[in-house]
Amino acid sequence: MSETLTIDFRQPLPLFPLPNCVLLPHATIPLHIFEPRYREMTRDALDSRGLIAMALFEGDEWKADCEGAPPIRPFVCVGYIVRHQCLDDGRYNLLLQGACRAKVREEVPHEPYRMAMLEPPERQSQMEIALREHRGRLESLLKDPVLKELSSVAAVQNWLSKEIPTNALIDLMTMTMCEDIEQRYGMLIEANVDRRARWLEAWLRDTKQTLKTAKRFEPPSLEDRINVN
């Protein structure tokens, strides 16, 4: 479900907007569905194609109008329900996997949840061989002893031994290692995988430098301060 060719963009898709959640293709996120309108959205999705477009609210208007239709940002990630659990009271636990980037063309009237016509971003396909140098630099950075202290690096290292395409690896690394919502959204709207790779390389180098600086200013450990006379 990672190719836009599997998505029929001639049909509207349900929108699930949240204030602090960005999904990227290839990655998975757990969702707990409890609002009545989104329970209905989930039932409808499960009865059809299993697709939900994850959207991000624009600004803070949603705080005063969370039950209405506050503005959302134009780019979304179409996700596919890979696992679901229906609870006794009608709530759902979902595991949603990102399938592709998309842009909202227009919202269509629909109740009780929102739906929109989407379009895929301009495709800029890149052959795996053209990304070989990017992958080499990313793998080299992940082997750096400073970055290896991050707990998220262990998960990423497991993917390196598998046959995961570089464009998928970049999205998975971003979701796993970068928690900043604005930065994730920036990677969502970037259609060019070469630019996504360069951004991630720069982010890893900056993170490495931040960790090195923080280590320099760490207080001495308890053992370092023990003075044995």
PDB file of C-alpha atoms in Angstrom:
ATOM      1  CA  MET A   1       0.000   0.000   0.000  1.00  0.00           C
ATOM      2  CA  SER A   2       2.925   2.361  -0.479  1.00  0.00           C
ATOM      3  CA  GLU A   3       2.318   3.349  -4.109  1.00  0.00           C
ATOM      4  CA  THR A   4      -0.087   6.048  -5.236  1.00  0.00           C
ATOM      5  CA  LEU A   5      -1.220   3.750  -8.089  1.00  0.00           C
ATOM      6  CA  THR A   6      -3.158   1.717  -5.508  1.00  0.00           C
ATOM      7  CA  ILE A   7      -5.222   4.772  -4.515  1.00  0.00           C
ATOM      8  CA  ASP A   8      -8.263   5.694  -6.593  1.00  0.00           C
ATOM      9  CA  PHE A   9      -8.127   9.492  -6.446  1.00  0.00           C
ATOM     10  CA  ARG A  10     -11.387   9.717  -8.386  1.00  0.00           C
ATOM     11  CA  GLN A  11     -13.250   8.929  -5.176  1.00  0.00           C
ATOM     12  CA  PRO A  12     -13.359  11.130  -2.031  1.00  0.00           C
ATOM     13  CA  LEU A  13     -11.572   9.892   1.068  1.00  0.00           C
ATOM     14  CA  PRO A  14     -12.398  10.477   4.746  1.00  0.00           C
ATOM     15  CA  LEU A  15     -10.325  13.088   6.563  1.00  0.00           C
ATOM     16  CA  PHE A  16      -9.112  12.495  10.106  1.00  0.00           C
ATOM     17  CA  PRO A  17      -7.557  15.767  11.321  1.00  0.00           C
ATOM     18  CA  LEU A  18      -5.523  15.921  14.524  1.00  0.00           C
ATOM     19  CA  PRO A  19      -3.597  18.802  16.134  1.00  0.00           C
ATOM     20  CA  ASN A  20      -0.269  17.072  16.812  1.00  0.00           C
ATOM     21  CA  CYS A  21       0.052  14.063  14.547  1.00  0.00           C
ATOM     22  CA  VAL A  22       1.735  13.687  11.168  1.00  0.00           C
ATOM     23  CA  LEU A  23       1.887  10.319   9.429  1.00  0.00           C
ATOM     24  CA  LEU A  24       4.470   9.593   6.736  1.00  0.00           C
ATOM     25  CA  PRO A  25       4.262   6.906   4.060  1.00  0.00           C
ATOM     26  CA  HIS A  26       5.561   3.454   5.075  1.00  0.00           C
ATOM     27  CA  ALA A  27       5.307   4.266   8.804  1.00  0.00           C
ATOM     28  CA  THR A  28       2.562   3.048  11.124  1.00  0.00           C
ATOM     29  CA  ILE A  29       0.821   4.787  14.015  1.00  0.00           C
ATOM     30  CA  PRO A  30      -1.656   3.519  16.626  1.00  0.00           C
ATOM     31  CA  LEU A  31      -4.957   5.396  16.863  1.00  0.00           C
ATOM     32  CA  HIS A  32      -7.693   5.276  19.465  1.00  0.00           C
ATOM     33  CA  ILE A  33     -11.037   6.262  17.908  1.00  0.00           C
ATOM     34  CA  PHE A  34     -13.621   7.415  20.424  1.00  0.00           C
ATOM     35  CA  GLU A  35     -15.638  10.333  18.960  1.00  0.00           C
ATOM     36  CA  PRO A  36     -18.987   9.135  17.516  1.00  0.00           C
ATOM     37  CA  ARG A  37     -18.377  10.704  14.071  1.00  0.00           C
ATOM     38  CA  TYR A  38     -14.963   9.078  13.777  1.00  0.00           C
ATOM     39  CA  ARG A  39     -16.354   5.744  14.921  1.00  0.00           C
ATOM     40  CA  GLU A  40     -18.705   6.011  11.958  1.00  0.00           C
ATOM     41  CA  MET A  41     -15.802   7.020   9.744  1.00  0.00           C
ATOM     42  CA  THR A  42     -13.889   3.922  10.848  1.00  0.00           C
ATOM     43  CA  ARG A  43     -16.861   1.622  10.237  1.00  0.00           C
ATOM     44  CA  ASP A  44     -17.320   3.071   6.759  1.00  0.00           C
ATOM     45  CA  ALA A  45     -13.608   2.754   5.984  1.00  0.00           C
ATOM     46  CA  LEU A  46     -13.522  -0.867   7.119  1.00  0.00           C
ATOM     47  CA  ASP A  47     -16.557  -1.607   4.963  1.00  0.00           C
ATOM     48  CA  SER A  48     -14.898  -0.128   1.879  1.00  0.00           C
ATOM     49  CA  ARG A  49     -11.229   0.385   1.032  1.00  0.00           C
ATOM     50  CA  GLY A  50      -9.805   0.745   4.543  1.00  0.00           C
ATOM     51  CA  LEU A  51      -8.345   4.161   3.682  1.00  0.00           C
ATOM     52  CA  ILE A  52      -8.199   7.257   5.899  1.00  0.00           C
ATOM     53  CA  ALA A  53      -6.408  10.529   5.100  1.00  0.00           C
ATOM     54  CA  MET A  54      -4.518  11.815   8.136  1.00  0.00           C
ATOM     55  CA  ALA A  55      -4.630  15.623   8.218  1.00  0.00           C
ATOM     56  CA  LEU A  56      -3.100  18.291  10.445  1.00  0.00           C
ATOM     57  CA  PHE A  57      -5.083  21.246  11.793  1.00  0.00           C
ATOM     58  CA  GLU A  58      -3.968  24.712  10.658  1.00  0.00           C
ATOM     59  CA  GLY A  59      -3.490  27.109  13.571  1.00  0.00           C
ATOM     60  CA  ASP A  60      -5.414  26.967  16.847  1.00  0.00           C
ATOM     61  CA  GLU A  61      -8.961  27.462  15.585  1.00  0.00           C
ATOM     62  CA  TRP A  62      -9.664  23.781  16.244  1.00  0.00           C
ATOM     63  CA  LYS A  63      -9.504  24.421  20.003  1.00  0.00           C
ATOM     64  CA  ALA A  64     -12.699  26.483  19.845  1.00  0.00           C
ATOM     65  CA  ASP A  65     -14.358  24.500  17.069  1.00  0.00           C
ATOM     66  CA  CYS A  66     -13.153  20.930  17.453  1.00  0.00           C
ATOM     67  CA  GLU A  67     -16.592  19.518  16.599  1.00  0.00           C
ATOM     68  CA  GLY A  68     -16.947  21.634  13.448  1.00  0.00           C
ATOM     69  CA  ALA A  69     -14.666  21.889  10.445  1.00  0.00           C
ATOM     70  CA  PRO A  70     -11.706  24.082  11.427  1.00  0.00           C
ATOM     71  CA  PRO A  71      -9.077  24.658   8.725  1.00  0.00           C
ATOM     72  CA  ILE A  72      -6.544  21.959   7.945  1.00  0.00           C
ATOM     73  CA  ARG A  73      -3.201  22.093   6.180  1.00  0.00           C
ATOM     74  CA  PRO A  74      -3.302  21.191   2.493  1.00  0.00           C
ATOM     75  CA  PHE A  75      -1.100  18.074   2.528  1.00  0.00           C
ATOM     76  CA  VAL A  76      -2.194  14.765   4.030  1.00  0.00           C
ATOM     77  CA  CYS A  77      -0.975  11.197   4.229  1.00  0.00           C
ATOM     78  CA  VAL A  78      -3.356   8.535   2.993  1.00  0.00           C
ATOM     79  CA  GLY A  79      -3.212   5.629   5.414  1.00  0.00           C
ATOM     80  CA  TYR A  80      -4.455   2.052   5.259  1.00  0.00           C
ATOM     81  CA  ILE A  81      -5.951   0.242   8.250  1.00  0.00           C
ATOM     82  CA  VAL A  82      -3.700  -2.789   8.667  1.00  0.00           C
ATOM     83  CA  ARG A  83      -5.156  -3.873  11.998  1.00  0.00           C
ATOM     84  CA  HIS A  84      -8.227  -2.970  14.007  1.00  0.00           C
ATOM     85  CA  GLN A  85      -9.960  -3.860  17.234  1.00  0.00           C
ATOM     86  CA  CYS A  86     -13.574  -2.959  17.903  1.00  0.00           C
ATOM     87  CA  LEU A  87     -14.212  -2.490  21.622  1.00  0.00           C
ATOM     88  CA  ASP A  88     -17.470  -3.374  23.357  1.00  0.00           C
ATOM     89  CA  ASP A  89     -18.587   0.265  23.627  1.00  0.00           C
ATOM     90  CA  GLY A  90     -18.038   1.020  19.937  1.00  0.00           C
ATOM     91  CA  ARG A  91     -14.585   2.568  20.202  1.00  0.00           C
ATOM     92  CA  TYR A  92     -11.762   1.342  17.963  1.00  0.00           C
ATOM     93  CA  ASN A  93      -8.072   0.735  18.265  1.00  0.00           C
ATOM     94  CA  LEU A  94      -6.398   1.023  14.871  1.00  0.00           C
ATOM     95  CA  LEU A  95      -2.991   0.526  13.388  1.00  0.00           C
ATOM     96  CA  LEU A  96      -2.736   2.818  10.375  1.00  0.00           C
ATOM     97  CA  GLN A  97       0.068   2.475   7.828  1.00  0.00           C
ATOM     98  CA  GLY A  98       0.987   5.390   5.597  1.00  0.00           C
ATOM     99  CA  ALA A  99       0.404   4.598   1.926  1.00  0.00           C
ATOM    100  CA  CYS A 100       1.200   7.831   0.070  1.00  0.00           C
ATOM    101  CA  ARG A 101       1.438  11.602   0.180  1.00  0.00           C
ATOM    102  CA  ALA A 102      -1.505  13.576  -1.173  1.00  0.00           C
ATOM    103  CA  LYS A 103      -2.912  17.089  -1.388  1.00  0.00           C
ATOM    104  CA  VAL A 104      -6.449  18.198  -0.624  1.00  0.00           C
ATOM    105  CA  ARG A 105      -8.043  19.440  -3.836  1.00  0.00           C
ATOM    106  CA  GLU A 106     -11.410  20.250  -2.288  1.00  0.00           C
ATOM    107  CA  GLU A 107     -13.588  19.120   0.564  1.00  0.00           C
ATOM    108  CA  VAL A 108     -16.933  17.609  -0.334  1.00  0.00           C
ATOM    109  CA  PRO A 109     -20.112  18.005   1.746  1.00  0.00           C
ATOM    110  CA  HIS A 110     -20.454  15.047   4.045  1.00  0.00           C
ATOM    111  CA  GLU A 111     -21.805  14.292   7.499  1.00  0.00           C
ATOM    112  CA  PRO A 112     -20.947  13.525  10.209  1.00  0.00           C
ATOM    113  CA  TYR A 113     -17.216  13.385   9.325  1.00  0.00           C
ATOM    114  CA  ARG A 114     -15.256  15.278   6.690  1.00  0.00           C
ATOM    115  CA  MET A 115     -14.332  13.979   3.248  1.00  0.00           C
ATOM    116  CA  ALA A 116     -12.220  15.411   0.463  1.00  0.00           C
ATOM    117  CA  MET A 117     -11.092  14.876  -3.082  1.00  0.00           C
ATOM    118  CA  LEU A 118      -7.337  14.378  -3.049  1.00  0.00           C
ATOM    119  CA  GLU A 119      -4.588  14.443  -5.623  1.00  0.00           C
ATOM    120  CA  PRO A 120      -1.118  12.927  -5.420  1.00  0.00           C
ATOM    121  CA  PRO A 121       1.774  15.397  -5.388  1.00  0.00           C
ATOM    122  CA  GLU A 122       3.823  15.774  -8.516  1.00  0.00           C
ATOM    123  CA  ARG A 123       5.697  12.517  -8.855  1.00  0.00           C
ATOM    124  CA  GLN A 124       9.450  12.756  -9.036  1.00  0.00           C
ATOM    125  CA  SER A 125      10.503   9.135  -9.220  1.00  0.00           C
ATOM    126  CA  GLN A 126      14.071   8.311  -8.323  1.00  0.00           C
ATOM    127  CA  MET A 127      15.719   4.998  -9.108  1.00  0.00           C
ATOM    128  CA  GLU A 128      17.287   3.185  -6.179  1.00  0.00           C
ATOM    129  CA  ILE A 129      20.730   3.351  -7.785  1.00  0.00           C
ATOM    130  CA  ALA A 130      20.505   7.157  -7.849  1.00  0.00           C
ATOM    131  CA  LEU A 131      19.962   7.160  -4.069  1.00  0.00           C
ATOM    132  CA  ARG A 132      22.935   4.907  -3.311  1.00  0.00           C
ATOM    133  CA  GLU A 133      25.180   7.740  -2.134  1.00  0.00           C
ATOM    134  CA  HIS A 134      22.449   9.118   0.129  1.00  0.00           C
ATOM    135  CA  ARG A 135      21.921   5.693   1.658  1.00  0.00           C
ATOM    136  CA  GLY A 136      25.632   5.263   2.229  1.00  0.00           C
ATOM    137  CA  ARG A 137      25.857   8.575   4.081  1.00  0.00           C
ATOM    138  CA  LEU A 138      22.776   7.772   6.168  1.00  0.00           C
ATOM    139  CA  GLU A 139      24.132   4.357   7.134  1.00  0.00           C
ATOM    140  CA  SER A 140      27.485   5.902   8.004  1.00  0.00           C
ATOM    141  CA  LEU A 141      25.832   8.490  10.251  1.00  0.00           C
ATOM    142  CA  LEU A 142      23.812   5.815  12.029  1.00  0.00           C
ATOM    143  CA  LYS A 143      27.033   3.982  12.874  1.00  0.00           C
ATOM    144  CA  ASP A 144      28.466   7.085  14.526  1.00  0.00           C
ATOM    145  CA  PRO A 145      29.134   6.318  18.237  1.00  0.00           C
ATOM    146  CA  VAL A 146      27.475   9.556  19.339  1.00  0.00           C
ATOM    147  CA  LEU A 147      24.218   8.944  17.446  1.00  0.00           C
ATOM    148  CA  LYS A 148      24.202   5.267  18.461  1.00  0.00           C
ATOM    149  CA  GLU A 149      23.472   6.419  22.005  1.00  0.00           C
ATOM    150  CA  LEU A 150      19.951   7.352  20.864  1.00  0.00           C
ATOM    151  CA  SER A 151      17.434   4.615  21.630  1.00  0.00           C
ATOM    152  CA  SER A 152      15.696   5.165  18.285  1.00  0.00           C
ATOM    153  CA  VAL A 153      18.856   4.239  16.358  1.00  0.00           C
ATOM    154  CA  ALA A 154      18.549   0.582  17.387  1.00  0.00           C
ATOM    155  CA  ALA A 155      15.195   0.273  15.611  1.00  0.00           C
ATOM    156  CA  VAL A 156      16.558   1.973  12.518  1.00  0.00           C
ATOM    157  CA  GLN A 157      19.609  -0.321  12.482  1.00  0.00           C
ATOM    158  CA  ASN A 158      17.283  -3.326  12.199  1.00  0.00           C
ATOM    159  CA  TRP A 159      15.818  -1.913   8.984  1.00  0.00           C
ATOM    160  CA  LEU A 160      19.241  -1.449   7.413  1.00  0.00           C
ATOM    161  CA  SER A 161      19.705  -5.217   7.199  1.00  0.00           C
ATOM    162  CA  LYS A 162      16.426  -5.622   5.321  1.00  0.00           C
ATOM    163  CA  GLU A 163      15.658  -4.867   1.701  1.00  0.00           C
ATOM    164  CA  ILE A 164      13.834  -1.620   2.385  1.00  0.00           C
ATOM    165  CA  PRO A 165      14.025   0.945  -0.446  1.00  0.00           C
ATOM    166  CA  THR A 166      15.853   4.134   0.426  1.00  0.00           C
ATOM    167  CA  ASN A 167      12.813   6.368  -0.024  1.00  0.00           C
ATOM    168  CA  ALA A 168      10.910   4.207   2.494  1.00  0.00           C
ATOM    169  CA  LEU A 169      13.901   4.164   4.847  1.00  0.00           C
ATOM    170  CA  ILE A 170      14.005   7.979   4.854  1.00  0.00           C
ATOM    171  CA  ASP A 171      10.331   8.229   5.848  1.00  0.00           C
ATOM    172  CA  LEU A 172      10.686   5.534   8.522  1.00  0.00           C
ATOM    173  CA  MET A 173      13.792   7.169   9.977  1.00  0.00           C
ATOM    174  CA  THR A 174      12.062  10.550  10.098  1.00  0.00           C
ATOM    175  CA  MET A 175       9.031   9.131  11.917  1.00  0.00           C
ATOM    176  CA  THR A 176      11.181   7.144  14.348  1.00  0.00           C
ATOM    177  CA  MET A 177      13.860   9.690  15.187  1.00  0.00           C
ATOM    178  CA  CYS A 178      12.309  13.119  14.641  1.00  0.00           C
ATOM    179  CA  GLU A 179       9.469  14.047  16.993  1.00  0.00           C
ATOM    180  CA  ASP A 180       9.028  17.650  15.834  1.00  0.00           C
ATOM    181  CA  ILE A 181       5.624  17.985  14.149  1.00  0.00           C
ATOM    182  CA  GLU A 182       6.662  20.885  11.902  1.00  0.00           C
ATOM    183  CA  GLN A 183       9.696  19.006  10.661  1.00  0.00           C
ATOM    184  CA  ARG A 184       7.630  15.903   9.974  1.00  0.00           C
ATOM    185  CA  TYR A 185       5.096  17.969   8.069  1.00  0.00           C
ATOM    186  CA  GLY A 186       7.925  19.545   6.087  1.00  0.00           C
ATOM    187  CA  MET A 187       8.985  16.048   5.029  1.00  0.00           C
ATOM    188  CA  LEU A 188       5.376  15.167   4.182  1.00  0.00           C
ATOM    189  CA  ILE A 189       4.984  18.041   1.727  1.00  0.00           C
ATOM    190  CA  GLU A 190       8.362  17.441   0.065  1.00  0.00           C
ATOM    191  CA  ALA A 191       7.731  15.324  -3.029  1.00  0.00           C
ATOM    192  CA  ASN A 192      11.399  15.114  -4.031  1.00  0.00           C
ATOM    193  CA  VAL A 193      13.119  12.165  -2.335  1.00  0.00           C
ATOM    194  CA  ASP A 194      16.574  13.628  -3.036  1.00  0.00           C
ATOM    195  CA  ARG A 195      15.710  16.740  -1.001  1.00  0.00           C
ATOM    196  CA  ARG A 196      14.181  14.590   1.730  1.00  0.00           C
ATOM    197  CA  ALA A 197      17.424  12.616   1.924  1.00  0.00           C
ATOM    198  CA  ARG A 198      19.552  15.770   2.129  1.00  0.00           C
ATOM    199  CA  TRP A 199      17.328  17.188   4.878  1.00  0.00           C
ATOM    200  CA  LEU A 200      17.583  14.001   6.930  1.00  0.00           C
ATOM    201  CA  GLU A 201      21.368  13.881   6.549  1.00  0.00           C
ATOM    202  CA  ALA A 202      21.635  17.486   7.760  1.00  0.00           C
ATOM    203  CA  TRP A 203      19.246  16.747  10.650  1.00  0.00           C
ATOM    204  CA  LEU A 204      21.355  13.791  11.764  1.00  0.00           C
ATOM    205  CA  ARG A 205      24.549  15.863  11.635  1.00  0.00           C
ATOM    206  CA  ASP A 206      22.898  18.660  13.652  1.00  0.00           C
ATOM    207  CA  THR A 207      21.589  16.130  16.171  1.00  0.00           C
ATOM    208  CA  LYS A 208      25.059  14.644  16.509  1.00  0.00           C
ATOM    209  CA  GLN A 209      26.530  18.072  17.201  1.00  0.00           C
ATOM    210  CA  THR A 210      23.814  18.836  19.767  1.00  0.00           C
ATOM    211  CA  LEU A 211      24.514  15.565  21.576  1.00  0.00           C
ATOM    212  CA  LYS A 212      28.258  16.236  21.602  1.00  0.00           C
ATOM    213  CA  THR A 213      27.708  19.727  23.019  1.00  0.00           C
ATOM    214  CA  ALA A 214      25.314  18.445  25.687  1.00  0.00           C
ATOM    215  CA  LYS A 215      27.799  15.759  26.711  1.00  0.00           C
ATOM    216  CA  ARG A 216      30.497  18.370  27.169  1.00  0.00           C
ATOM    217  CA  PHE A 217      28.371  20.235  29.691  1.00  0.00           C
ATOM    218  CA  GLU A 218      27.106  17.200  31.591  1.00  0.00           C
ATOM    219  CA  PRO A 219      27.685  17.370  35.356  1.00  0.00           C
ATOM    220  CA  PRO A 220      30.250  14.898  36.630  1.00  0.00           C
ATOM    221  CA  SER A 221      28.938  11.533  37.724  1.00  0.00           C
ATOM    222  CA  LEU A 222      28.709  10.650  41.408  1.00  0.00           C
ATOM    223  CA  GLU A 223      31.785   8.438  41.143  1.00  0.00           C
ATOM    224  CA  ASP A 224      33.762  11.300  39.612  1.00  0.00           C
ATOM    225  CA  ARG A 225      32.968  13.463  42.643  1.00  0.00           C
ATOM    226  CA  ILE A 226      33.950  10.889  45.282  1.00  0.00           C
ATOM    227  CA  ASN A 227      37.178  11.905  46.946  1.00  0.00           C
ATOM    228  CA  VAL A 228      38.905   8.994  48.688  1.00  0.00           C
ATOM    229  CA  ASN A 229      41.482  10.131  51.278  1.00  0.00           C
TER     230      ASN A 229
END
